[in-house]
């Protein structure tokens, strides 16, 4: 290995859905992006020692622990990825920053605004790289959408519609899981943050909003009889961005037929953009500047011309997938560590998302418009 | 002509965009549907005698008049189609009913709730067939969607999203027209009624709503300098249906790239339906009852299996278009006259739409949820 | 009616699928296009007097006859539309031309090359307007495709793929009909002509080809036991156009799932075009001249900017349908009569299609490439 | 690491486009699929020692060599991946088998039939696991298509249309590269094998075919003036499968607008399947058994219900990409090594593809149908 490249010991807290995704990403990111920092899967932590051992073996970590504190304090662990439940994010992040270790934390940043505020404070006090795992905004397509807007290609934005819709609880007979309890595990707490982050990234800060949040199926069958669902199944909001643009959003885990309905339509004074994560390798662009008879939405297939695509494949239209988003995230985290400069979205951005979520709950309660800044 | 069939003299008020469409429809409806009543284009009325004469010649009417009262009172005019501006609808309809003549009126029914209420009263007092021109809901696809829902194919509805979006004013440099003035010519007054009618037809009455309505471009270039726009460019609302379903809508004439964005997504406990008028011959259906690995939205092309299609073409997927919607409308109007029974959507349904529009304006003013019944 | 406009008596031979379509078209074409010639449905002829009477009543003709000769010779019948089986086309056309009457004939022109040759000779000898009913090429979308190619927008054509696929006989249990007998009623005789005509219209003459034609289901259930199918279910060919472009085609009535699969992909040195009749109001255009990162197929919705659309509707994306294609055809026929100049596709073009069909059968027999000119 | 899991030293020949893809895949496959064999990137070989050293550093190999023989004979290299040009495949594979090492070889197997035959012989003599890198057929979608057909879901196949189309040479001004020379680097040699393999996998052996192959742009600009292109730009063929089904194929590197046009349409007596790699996470299924009014192509998004998806993500519709195909390939190769049983497609399957390519060239020469077995 040449001098420019050096190993870095990575510790991942959690080995479930996202813990695995980050482990896989850390295994391949160096080869994909030829990063200077070359991750070594040093240690994995989980809720129990037994499960952590299983993760070590399955994902190829050097060591494991049932106590995340062991991981965070281990000297060979130089960077931390938090992929455990939202309730645990704050304590882990605070401990890591205190020890001078950079942190990438899964979304939502904290389980609520208070946690997120504390995490931002800890991050800022430490001066260390920090990042939140909003992976969907990192597809080549959505990065390109950001760029198109930033470059003024579609003019001034007049309208934004976003949705994050899935259907894993659409069938009323679907068995209850832990996702049926706890505000931060409901649709607003768990799914909405992705699309709210997209809205903020693409259009800018949200000034005010009016929201409606509800539980469609108040009980679900469980192993031992009916279970009460105490969090929300679907929600929507109307909003006003600082820029003056109007926004509309929808979030759901009961949107029958939708699997990964992370989708947005953006209209501007010179063009428009449409995107749906269910076809993540295409972005649709409409340009007023085209000859009138030839105007239409262009289905642009992502390729080497688009952000972060070329490292995966030289051929356009060959496509990236879910796992590749996490690899891009890992690359950005490594670059942030290498350069000492956080890369968007930072903890600050994660907090901004939590604030919009909190404002939505406040609005739903009050049945009124609410200023996000007031929350 | 056999005994069952007989001629009926039709008078059309207006010879513009919709007046022409109705004239064409009345020319061909009998041949398409083999209706018992065979329309004869008896007379056309317009804002001026000169333009009315032009319409008579172009569309093939027997006679013309610059005064709609002449048309309404003419003894050879047995049925009236109102295709003139919203401000004129009420007086014409009232006069027609008073003379015992059935009326099909373009949307929106009246220019406001007061007019619509009066029109419903006149229609009911007369006991005559009455109908409102919500043509889009009459495509074979949207009629089929209604049937699927009514038959319980997608279960209990949990979510409805509808939009009616076009972009004829999306370019800020587009010249001002008469559409820039008058509440009933704005987006809420002019475009929203179509989709509100669809929502009511598909899901049922709306109980309450919260809306936001705005003018994006407050001035436009005109022939002699800038013109002030006094009505709305775009709007949105959140609503609750009587059935308990949640709804979300969007209306716009500045949705760059959208040409006929009359579209809806409907999620239920057993399935889902998606439709976009820009591809009006396809309706998308998702069924939970399909084998898990084979679940997906089916793109169903309309054909003879679907409502009102077979009369146009024996082949499925051959497609109907905008004009065919008006022909279906004409057929229903003739059948209503023949049987003496109004066919949905009646004036009563048109009033219901006006009430939702009024509630939306009230909500926008109040920045609050509003009960539709309270308006 | 002003002096420029005058009535013309139209006689239609056949009142089935296409006879009805032409009757409807002749009823509304004048109102749609404000044609100078205003058709009057003078007489309909059918296989029997009884069915002809039914058609008169249903479609609104003045008179009827069970003998097409009566129709052709009637002095009030000034123009003839042939919508009867392919075997009858020639005799009717010859009689009409002999009497100085212009003819629009359904596809295929004659039942075989010999008939078509005779029909072209008769048409040319008469000097009268003549036209073949290739309706699909008349959609605003396909007319626009022709224009794009003619204008050089996609450069030199290197590849053409076309298909005309339906599935009315895809189910092996579908009952046999008259379509199962007779070469000119098989897939090559009946469906292929539409797409071959498109190929000739879009790319130009075909020099040589190699084809494969087959009957997939050799027997079908009938009313009284199994019926032998003596014509073809599906076919394909490779071809070389005079221009040097390579072509590939596919024709089928057993293409399960395809309803109106009249579709083409055209690649050129500067761009590409894709079209599928199942979404007839969209045409897809790719331009090499777009900025690399913004290249993609544009989904252009037809509208007033495109050929023959505006007469149907002022709004783009509102859509035309199958019946509208026949109305466009009727308009062109009337204009041809008025001006005395045939409008494409003429009988000559119909013959060219028959020749390609004949060449395909010859190639299939010989299992070899065949020059179209040699047939 | 538990006993069941053990390391295996992997050597990759080539570090270009595919060498990198395989290196990345070998880095992450164990974590993704929890394979028993855990690859260690032992050595990379390249055309020169310098480039090999670069690859070692970039992709994280332990060692490198400028001579593939060193790699093949190294005792710590236990399994070989061949990702060098087609001319080199045979010698490397033969050497590997001779030393008892399993081989995964990039497509096409050999540069011609003779090479492929020799490679199959060497593989069979050795009894060692062998595999060819037809990655596209390994997407969850295409694997599922195979299963649907095998399970009889769409009945007896009557028609297959396949294409592999890209546009990297569609612009005539695109600079010449090494791909412009050598039969096995042309469209038939390089791109067609993927789709031919798909055809064989989905429908079974091809009995006979008729093909047309051509160079569209005979010269291209080069660094020092015009360069002569000696291989083919596009090709097509008609074929008959052993099963009796008819087939049609198209291959191109000049298909303007197509980026990864690996697409197929398959019609059967009970249903149909459509797929396009440009939207690789969706497979379209039509079933005759659906209620008539509800028939349509279902857009099925791949998910955990489909082959090899769940290891990448628990959520359906979240999507896999190009790199994931190579990871699936790597998993199969490791399983083959572990179990000692080759997994499809083997060298034998690769040879079958080469034979179809050879038959196509023979047919093009002869302008005639050719039996594949005769080549
Ligand atoms: N970016 C994305 O697309 C997604 C993000 N997430 C986020 O990722 C995080 C993890 O979610 P999943 O992976 O879905 O959950 P999971 O339930 O699949 O896995 C959670 C993991 O955390 C471990 N864990 C639990 N308590 C712990 C503790 N006190 N100390 C150490 N480890 C502990 C568990 O042992 C398990 O390995 C959450 O914050 C969630 O919101 C989840 C799914 C998708
Ligand atoms: N269903 C649909 O899709 C559409 C419905 N409409 C509705 O149709 C109606 C007419 O709209 P357009 O045709 O677009 O307008 P337009 O401006 O194209 O035509 C209006 C016609 O009304 C006539 N007119 C005006 N004042 C009159 C009077 N006092 N007496 C008699 N005739 C008079 C004019 O001469 C003209 O012929 C409106 O209510 C509008 O909302 C309009 C467009 C689409
Ligand atoms: N352009 C298009 O899209 C289509 C064109 N066609 C063509 O239209 C023509 C008619 O086909 P369809 O309408 O489908 O057939 P059809 O069977 O529905 O109707 C045929 C009509 O011809 C009449 N007829 C039969 N023999 C006659 C005779 N000797 N004299 C007078 N009338 C006679 C019958 O009474 C019947 O009214 C054919 O040439 C066919 O190829 C058919 C379908 C679609
Ligand atoms: N499955 C797929 O989708 C694709 C497969 N391929 C196949 O992969 C193989 C490699 O193609 P690419 O990666 O595109 O080529 P490339 O030109 O990007 O890389 C070729 C590599 O082979 C090395 N090499 C050349 N001669 C060598 C020798 N004598 N000994 C050792 N190494 C040598 C070069 O140094 C270079 O690293 C070919 O067989 C090609 O057909 C290529 C592209 C896509």
Short mmCIF file of N, CA, C and O in Angstrom, two decimals, chain A residues 1-2 5 16-17 20 23-24 27-28 30-34 38 54 56-60 136 166 259-260 277-281 299 301 311-325, chain D residues 1-2 5 16-17 20 23-24 27-28 30-34 38 54 56-60 136 166 259-260 277-281 299 301 311-325:
data_model
loop_
_atom_site.label_atom_id
_atom_site.label_comp_id
_atom_site.label_asym_id
_atom_site.label_seq_id
_atom_site.Cartn_x
_atom_site.Cartn_y
_atom_site.Cartn_z
N UNK A 1 0.84 -1.21 0.00
CA UNK A 1 0.00 0.00 0.00
C UNK A 1 0.88 1.26 0.00
O UNK A 1 1.85 1.33 0.76
N UNK A 2 0.53 2.20 -0.82
CA UNK A 2 1.36 3.39 -0.89
C UNK A 2 1.16 4.24 0.36
O UNK A 2 0.24 4.03 1.13
N UNK A 5 -2.26 5.88 1.46
CA UNK A 5 -3.33 5.06 2.02
C UNK A 5 -2.94 4.53 3.40
O UNK A 5 -1.80 4.14 3.62
N UNK A 16 -27.91 -5.39 12.98
CA UNK A 16 -29.18 -5.75 12.35
C UNK A 16 -29.22 -5.29 10.90
O UNK A 16 -28.21 -5.37 10.18
N UNK A 17 -30.38 -4.82 10.48
CA UNK A 17 -30.60 -4.35 9.12
C UNK A 17 -29.49 -3.38 8.70
O UNK A 17 -28.73 -3.63 7.74
N UNK A 20 -25.55 -4.48 9.36
CA UNK A 20 -25.01 -5.29 8.28
C UNK A 20 -24.68 -4.42 7.06
O UNK A 20 -23.61 -4.56 6.46
N UNK A 23 -21.53 -2.70 7.63
CA UNK A 23 -20.40 -3.63 7.63
C UNK A 23 -20.01 -3.97 6.19
O UNK A 23 -18.83 -3.96 5.83
N UNK A 24 -21.01 -4.27 5.38
CA UNK A 24 -20.73 -4.58 3.98
C UNK A 24 -20.09 -3.36 3.30
O UNK A 24 -19.10 -3.48 2.57
N UNK A 27 -16.57 -2.94 4.09
CA UNK A 27 -15.73 -3.98 3.47
C UNK A 27 -15.31 -3.61 2.07
O UNK A 27 -14.25 -4.00 1.60
N UNK A 28 -16.17 -2.90 1.37
CA UNK A 28 -15.89 -2.69 -0.05
C UNK A 28 -15.60 -1.24 -0.45
O UNK A 28 -15.10 -1.00 -1.54
N UNK A 30 -13.32 0.90 0.16
CA UNK A 30 -11.96 1.26 -0.24
C UNK A 30 -11.68 0.81 -1.67
O UNK A 30 -11.10 1.55 -2.47
N UNK A 31 -12.13 -0.41 -2.00
CA UNK A 31 -11.90 -0.90 -3.35
C UNK A 31 -12.74 -0.12 -4.36
O UNK A 31 -12.29 0.16 -5.48
N UNK A 32 -13.95 0.24 -3.99
CA UNK A 32 -14.81 0.97 -4.92
C UNK A 32 -14.26 2.37 -5.21
O UNK A 32 -14.11 2.77 -6.36
N UNK A 33 -13.94 3.11 -4.11
CA UNK A 33 -13.57 4.52 -4.29
C UNK A 33 -12.08 4.78 -4.16
O UNK A 33 -11.66 5.93 -4.24
N UNK A 34 -11.30 3.74 -3.93
CA UNK A 34 -9.87 3.92 -3.71
C UNK A 34 -9.63 5.04 -2.69
O UNK A 34 -8.87 5.99 -2.94
N UNK A 38 -8.41 3.14 4.66
CA UNK A 38 -8.86 1.79 4.32
C UNK A 38 -9.44 1.14 5.57
O UNK A 38 -8.70 0.73 6.47
N UNK A 54 -22.22 -13.47 16.75
CA UNK A 54 -22.76 -13.91 15.45
C UNK A 54 -22.45 -12.90 14.35
O UNK A 54 -22.06 -13.25 13.24
N UNK A 56 -19.99 -10.73 14.30
CA UNK A 56 -18.56 -10.75 14.01
C UNK A 56 -18.26 -11.80 12.95
O UNK A 56 -17.59 -11.54 11.95
N UNK A 57 -18.78 -12.99 13.20
CA UNK A 57 -18.50 -14.10 12.29
C UNK A 57 -19.11 -13.87 10.91
O UNK A 57 -18.46 -14.09 9.88
N UNK A 58 -20.35 -13.45 10.91
CA UNK A 58 -21.03 -13.31 9.62
C UNK A 58 -20.44 -12.19 8.78
O UNK A 58 -20.27 -12.33 7.56
N UNK A 59 -20.10 -11.09 9.41
CA UNK A 59 -19.67 -9.92 8.63
C UNK A 59 -18.16 -9.76 8.55
O UNK A 59 -17.66 -8.92 7.81
N UNK A 60 -17.46 -10.54 9.35
CA UNK A 60 -16.00 -10.50 9.24
C UNK A 60 -15.32 -9.46 10.10
O UNK A 60 -14.26 -8.93 9.71
N UNK A 136 -30.74 7.81 1.17
CA UNK A 136 -31.45 7.94 -0.12
C UNK A 136 -31.06 9.20 -0.89
O UNK A 136 -31.07 9.21 -2.11
N UNK A 166 -44.30 3.25 2.22
CA UNK A 166 -44.04 1.82 2.13
C UNK A 166 -45.33 1.12 2.53
O UNK A 166 -46.30 1.77 2.90
N UNK A 259 -43.48 0.08 -2.18
CA UNK A 259 -42.40 -0.64 -1.51
C UNK A 259 -41.31 0.32 -1.05
O UNK A 259 -40.82 0.24 0.06
N UNK A 260 -40.91 1.21 -1.92
CA UNK A 260 -39.91 2.21 -1.55
C UNK A 260 -40.33 3.51 -2.22
O UNK A 260 -39.68 4.02 -3.13
N UNK A 277 -37.86 6.57 -6.03
CA UNK A 277 -36.81 5.64 -5.61
C UNK A 277 -37.07 4.22 -6.10
O UNK A 277 -36.14 3.42 -6.21
N UNK A 278 -38.32 3.89 -6.42
CA UNK A 278 -38.60 2.54 -6.92
C UNK A 278 -37.95 2.33 -8.29
O UNK A 278 -37.87 1.20 -8.76
N UNK A 279 -37.55 3.40 -8.93
CA UNK A 279 -36.76 3.30 -10.16
C UNK A 279 -35.57 4.24 -9.98
O UNK A 279 -35.43 5.25 -10.66
N UNK A 280 -34.73 3.89 -9.03
CA UNK A 280 -33.72 4.80 -8.51
C UNK A 280 -32.63 5.22 -9.48
O UNK A 280 -31.87 6.14 -9.19
N UNK A 281 -32.56 4.55 -10.63
CA UNK A 281 -31.51 4.90 -11.58
C UNK A 281 -31.99 5.84 -12.69
O UNK A 281 -31.29 6.03 -13.68
N UNK A 299 -36.24 11.06 -19.43
CA UNK A 299 -35.86 10.01 -18.48
C UNK A 299 -34.36 9.83 -18.57
O UNK A 299 -33.86 9.13 -19.46
N UNK A 301 -31.03 8.27 -17.45
CA UNK A 301 -30.48 7.15 -16.69
C UNK A 301 -29.15 7.58 -16.09
O UNK A 301 -28.31 8.15 -16.78
N UNK A 311 -17.49 5.33 -9.94
CA UNK A 311 -16.71 4.38 -9.15
C UNK A 311 -17.34 2.99 -9.16
O UNK A 311 -16.66 1.99 -8.97
N UNK A 312 -18.64 2.93 -9.38
CA UNK A 312 -19.32 1.63 -9.37
C UNK A 312 -19.28 0.94 -10.72
O UNK A 312 -19.25 -0.27 -10.81
N UNK A 313 -19.31 1.71 -11.77
CA UNK A 313 -19.42 1.11 -13.09
C UNK A 313 -19.12 2.16 -14.15
O UNK A 313 -19.57 3.30 -14.04
N UNK A 314 -18.41 1.74 -15.18
CA UNK A 314 -18.10 2.69 -16.25
C UNK A 314 -19.27 2.88 -17.21
O UNK A 314 -19.31 3.83 -17.99
N UNK A 315 -20.21 1.96 -17.18
CA UNK A 315 -21.30 2.03 -18.15
C UNK A 315 -22.51 2.77 -17.59
O UNK A 315 -22.96 2.47 -16.49
N UNK A 316 -23.06 3.71 -18.35
CA UNK A 316 -24.28 4.38 -17.90
C UNK A 316 -25.45 3.39 -17.94
O UNK A 316 -25.42 2.42 -18.71
N UNK A 317 -26.43 3.61 -17.11
CA UNK A 317 -27.62 2.78 -17.14
C UNK A 317 -27.44 1.39 -16.55
O UNK A 317 -28.38 0.60 -16.52
N UNK A 318 -26.24 1.09 -16.10
CA UNK A 318 -25.98 -0.23 -15.51
C UNK A 318 -26.53 -0.31 -14.08
O UNK A 318 -26.81 -1.38 -13.60
N UNK A 319 -26.64 0.84 -13.44
CA UNK A 319 -27.40 0.90 -12.21
C UNK A 319 -26.68 0.64 -10.91
O UNK A 319 -25.85 -0.25 -10.78
N UNK A 320 -27.05 1.44 -9.93
CA UNK A 320 -26.62 1.21 -8.56
C UNK A 320 -27.85 0.81 -7.74
O UNK A 320 -28.98 0.99 -8.18
N UNK A 321 -27.60 0.27 -6.54
CA UNK A 321 -28.70 -0.21 -5.72
C UNK A 321 -28.62 0.30 -4.29
O UNK A 321 -27.81 1.19 -3.98
N UNK A 322 -29.45 -0.25 -3.45
CA UNK A 322 -29.53 0.21 -2.06
C UNK A 322 -28.17 0.16 -1.37
O UNK A 322 -27.74 1.13 -0.75
N UNK A 323 -27.49 -0.97 -1.49
CA UNK A 323 -26.22 -1.13 -0.78
C UNK A 323 -25.20 -0.08 -1.23
O UNK A 323 -24.37 0.38 -0.45
N UNK A 324 -25.27 0.29 -2.48
CA UNK A 324 -24.31 1.27 -3.00
C UNK A 324 -24.49 2.64 -2.35
O UNK A 324 -23.52 3.41 -2.23
N UNK A 325 -25.71 2.94 -1.94
CA UNK A 325 -25.92 4.22 -1.23
C UNK A 325 -25.12 4.24 0.07
O UNK A 325 -24.58 5.28 0.47
N UNK D 1 -13.97 -16.67 14.12
CA UNK D 1 -14.71 -17.29 13.02
C UNK D 1 -15.02 -18.75 13.37
O UNK D 1 -14.14 -19.48 13.83
N UNK D 2 -16.25 -19.15 13.17
CA UNK D 2 -16.60 -20.53 13.54
C UNK D 2 -15.96 -21.50 12.58
O UNK D 2 -15.47 -21.13 11.51
N UNK D 5 -16.69 -21.70 8.70
CA UNK D 5 -16.16 -20.68 7.79
C UNK D 5 -14.64 -20.81 7.69
O UNK D 5 -13.96 -21.06 8.67
N UNK D 16 -9.04 -4.15 -14.76
CA UNK D 16 -9.77 -3.08 -15.46
C UNK D 16 -11.21 -3.03 -14.99
O UNK D 16 -11.51 -3.19 -13.80
N UNK D 17 -12.09 -2.78 -15.94
CA UNK D 17 -13.54 -2.68 -15.68
C UNK D 17 -13.98 -3.87 -14.84
O UNK D 17 -14.50 -3.72 -13.71
N UNK D 20 -11.85 -4.92 -11.45
CA UNK D 20 -12.26 -4.14 -10.28
C UNK D 20 -13.58 -4.67 -9.72
O UNK D 20 -13.74 -4.86 -8.51
N UNK D 23 -13.00 -7.69 -7.81
CA UNK D 23 -12.26 -7.41 -6.57
C UNK D 23 -13.22 -6.86 -5.52
O UNK D 23 -13.21 -7.28 -4.35
N UNK D 24 -14.06 -5.94 -5.92
CA UNK D 24 -15.04 -5.38 -4.99
C UNK D 24 -15.98 -6.49 -4.50
O UNK D 24 -16.27 -6.61 -3.30
N UNK D 27 -14.51 -8.66 -1.98
CA UNK D 27 -14.35 -7.96 -0.70
C UNK D 27 -15.60 -8.04 0.16
O UNK D 27 -15.53 -8.04 1.38
N UNK D 28 -16.74 -8.06 -0.48
CA UNK D 28 -17.97 -7.94 0.31
C UNK D 28 -18.86 -9.15 0.31
O UNK D 28 -19.77 -9.26 1.13
N UNK D 30 -18.66 -12.17 1.33
CA UNK D 30 -18.78 -12.97 2.57
C UNK D 30 -19.72 -12.29 3.56
O UNK D 30 -20.56 -12.94 4.18
N UNK D 31 -19.59 -10.97 3.68
CA UNK D 31 -20.45 -10.24 4.61
C UNK D 31 -21.90 -10.22 4.11
O UNK D 31 -22.84 -10.33 4.89
N UNK D 32 -22.05 -10.12 2.80
CA UNK D 32 -23.41 -10.07 2.26
C UNK D 32 -24.12 -11.41 2.45
O UNK D 32 -25.24 -11.47 2.96
N UNK D 33 -23.45 -12.50 2.03
CA UNK D 33 -24.12 -13.80 2.00
C UNK D 33 -23.71 -14.73 3.15
O UNK D 33 -24.17 -15.86 3.21
N UNK D 34 -22.83 -14.27 4.02
CA UNK D 34 -22.33 -15.12 5.08
C UNK D 34 -21.88 -16.47 4.53
O UNK D 34 -22.30 -17.54 5.00
N UNK D 38 -14.48 -17.61 2.91
CA UNK D 38 -14.30 -16.16 3.08
C UNK D 38 -13.11 -15.72 2.23
O UNK D 38 -11.95 -15.95 2.60
N UNK D 54 -0.64 -0.96 -9.16
CA UNK D 54 -1.69 0.03 -8.92
C UNK D 54 -2.98 -0.63 -8.46
O UNK D 54 -3.65 -0.17 -7.55
N UNK D 56 -3.32 -3.56 -7.02
CA UNK D 56 -3.16 -4.11 -5.67
C UNK D 56 -3.49 -3.03 -4.64
O UNK D 56 -4.26 -3.26 -3.70
N UNK D 57 -2.91 -1.87 -4.83
CA UNK D 57 -3.10 -0.79 -3.86
C UNK D 57 -4.54 -0.29 -3.84
O UNK D 57 -5.13 -0.09 -2.78
N UNK D 58 -5.08 -0.11 -5.03
CA UNK D 58 -6.43 0.46 -5.09
C UNK D 58 -7.48 -0.50 -4.55
O UNK D 58 -8.42 -0.10 -3.86
N UNK D 59 -7.35 -1.76 -4.86
CA UNK D 59 -8.41 -2.72 -4.52
C UNK D 59 -8.12 -3.50 -3.24
O UNK D 59 -8.97 -4.23 -2.75
N UNK D 60 -6.88 -3.38 -2.76
CA UNK D 60 -6.59 -4.03 -1.48
C UNK D 60 -6.14 -5.47 -1.58
O UNK D 60 -6.39 -6.27 -0.67
N UNK D 136 -25.73 -10.57 -15.96
CA UNK D 136 -27.08 -9.98 -16.06
C UNK D 136 -28.18 -10.99 -15.75
O UNK D 136 -29.24 -10.63 -15.25
N UNK D 166 -26.59 -1.00 -26.61
CA UNK D 166 -25.96 0.11 -25.92
C UNK D 166 -25.66 1.16 -26.99
O UNK D 166 -25.90 0.93 -28.17
N UNK D 259 -28.70 2.60 -23.06
CA UNK D 259 -27.50 2.54 -22.23
C UNK D 259 -27.24 1.10 -21.78
O UNK D 259 -26.10 0.63 -21.81
N UNK D 260 -28.26 0.42 -21.33
CA UNK D 260 -28.10 -0.99 -20.94
C UNK D 260 -29.37 -1.70 -21.38
O UNK D 260 -30.16 -2.17 -20.58
N UNK D 277 -33.30 -4.24 -18.54
CA UNK D 277 -32.24 -4.05 -17.55
C UNK D 277 -32.09 -2.58 -17.14
O UNK D 277 -31.56 -2.30 -16.07
N UNK D 278 -32.55 -1.66 -17.96
CA UNK D 278 -32.45 -0.25 -17.58
C UNK D 278 -33.36 0.06 -16.37
O UNK D 278 -33.22 1.12 -15.76
N UNK D 279 -34.25 -0.84 -16.08
CA UNK D 279 -35.05 -0.74 -14.85
C UNK D 279 -34.98 -2.12 -14.19
O UNK D 279 -35.97 -2.83 -14.08
N UNK D 280 -33.77 -2.48 -13.77
CA UNK D 280 -33.46 -3.86 -13.41
C UNK D 280 -34.18 -4.40 -12.18
O UNK D 280 -34.13 -5.60 -11.93
N UNK D 281 -34.83 -3.53 -11.43
CA UNK D 281 -35.50 -4.01 -10.24
C UNK D 281 -37.00 -4.25 -10.44
O UNK D 281 -37.73 -4.44 -9.47
N UNK D 299 -46.24 -4.78 -12.66
CA UNK D 299 -44.86 -4.34 -12.46
C UNK D 299 -44.44 -4.83 -11.07
O UNK D 299 -44.76 -4.20 -10.06
N UNK D 301 -41.86 -5.33 -8.27
CA UNK D 301 -40.56 -4.85 -7.81
C UNK D 301 -39.88 -5.98 -7.07
O UNK D 301 -40.49 -6.63 -6.21
N UNK D 311 -30.39 -11.09 0.87
CA UNK D 311 -29.07 -10.86 1.48
C UNK D 311 -28.64 -9.40 1.36
O UNK D 311 -27.85 -8.91 2.15
N UNK D 312 -29.19 -8.70 0.36
CA UNK D 312 -28.78 -7.31 0.15
C UNK D 312 -29.61 -6.33 0.97
O UNK D 312 -29.12 -5.28 1.39
N UNK D 313 -30.86 -6.67 1.17
CA UNK D 313 -31.74 -5.72 1.84
C UNK D 313 -33.02 -6.42 2.24
O UNK D 313 -33.56 -7.22 1.47
N UNK D 314 -33.51 -6.08 3.42
CA UNK D 314 -34.75 -6.71 3.86
C UNK D 314 -35.98 -6.07 3.22
O UNK D 314 -37.07 -6.63 3.25
N UNK D 315 -35.82 -4.89 2.69
CA UNK D 315 -36.97 -4.17 2.16
C UNK D 315 -37.16 -4.42 0.68
O UNK D 315 -36.22 -4.29 -0.11
N UNK D 316 -38.38 -4.76 0.26
CA UNK D 316 -38.64 -4.90 -1.18
C UNK D 316 -38.56 -3.54 -1.87
O UNK D 316 -38.77 -2.50 -1.23
N UNK D 317 -38.24 -3.53 -3.14
CA UNK D 317 -38.22 -2.28 -3.89
C UNK D 317 -37.05 -1.38 -3.58
O UNK D 317 -36.94 -0.29 -4.14
N UNK D 318 -36.18 -1.80 -2.67
CA UNK D 318 -35.04 -0.95 -2.31
C UNK D 318 -33.93 -1.05 -3.37
O UNK D 318 -33.13 -0.16 -3.50
N UNK D 319 -33.93 -2.17 -4.08
CA UNK D 319 -33.12 -2.24 -5.28
C UNK D 319 -31.69 -2.73 -5.16
O UNK D 319 -30.95 -2.37 -4.25
N UNK D 320 -31.32 -3.55 -6.15
CA UNK D 320 -29.92 -3.94 -6.30
C UNK D 320 -29.39 -3.30 -7.57
O UNK D 320 -30.16 -2.82 -8.40
N UNK D 321 -28.06 -3.30 -7.71
CA UNK D 321 -27.44 -2.65 -8.86
C UNK D 321 -26.44 -3.55 -9.56
O UNK D 321 -26.34 -4.75 -9.25
N UNK D 322 -25.71 -2.97 -10.48
CA UNK D 322 -24.75 -3.73 -11.28
C UNK D 322 -23.77 -4.51 -10.41
O UNK D 322 -23.54 -5.70 -10.58
N UNK D 323 -23.17 -3.82 -9.44
CA UNK D 323 -22.15 -4.45 -8.62
C UNK D 323 -22.72 -5.65 -7.86
O UNK D 323 -22.03 -6.65 -7.65
N UNK D 324 -23.97 -5.57 -7.49
CA UNK D 324 -24.60 -6.67 -6.74
C UNK D 324 -24.68 -7.95 -7.57
O UNK D 324 -24.66 -9.05 -7.04
N UNK D 325 -24.81 -7.78 -8.88
CA UNK D 325 -24.83 -8.97 -9.76
C UNK D 325 -23.51 -9.73 -9.64
O UNK D 325 -23.49 -10.96 -9.64
#
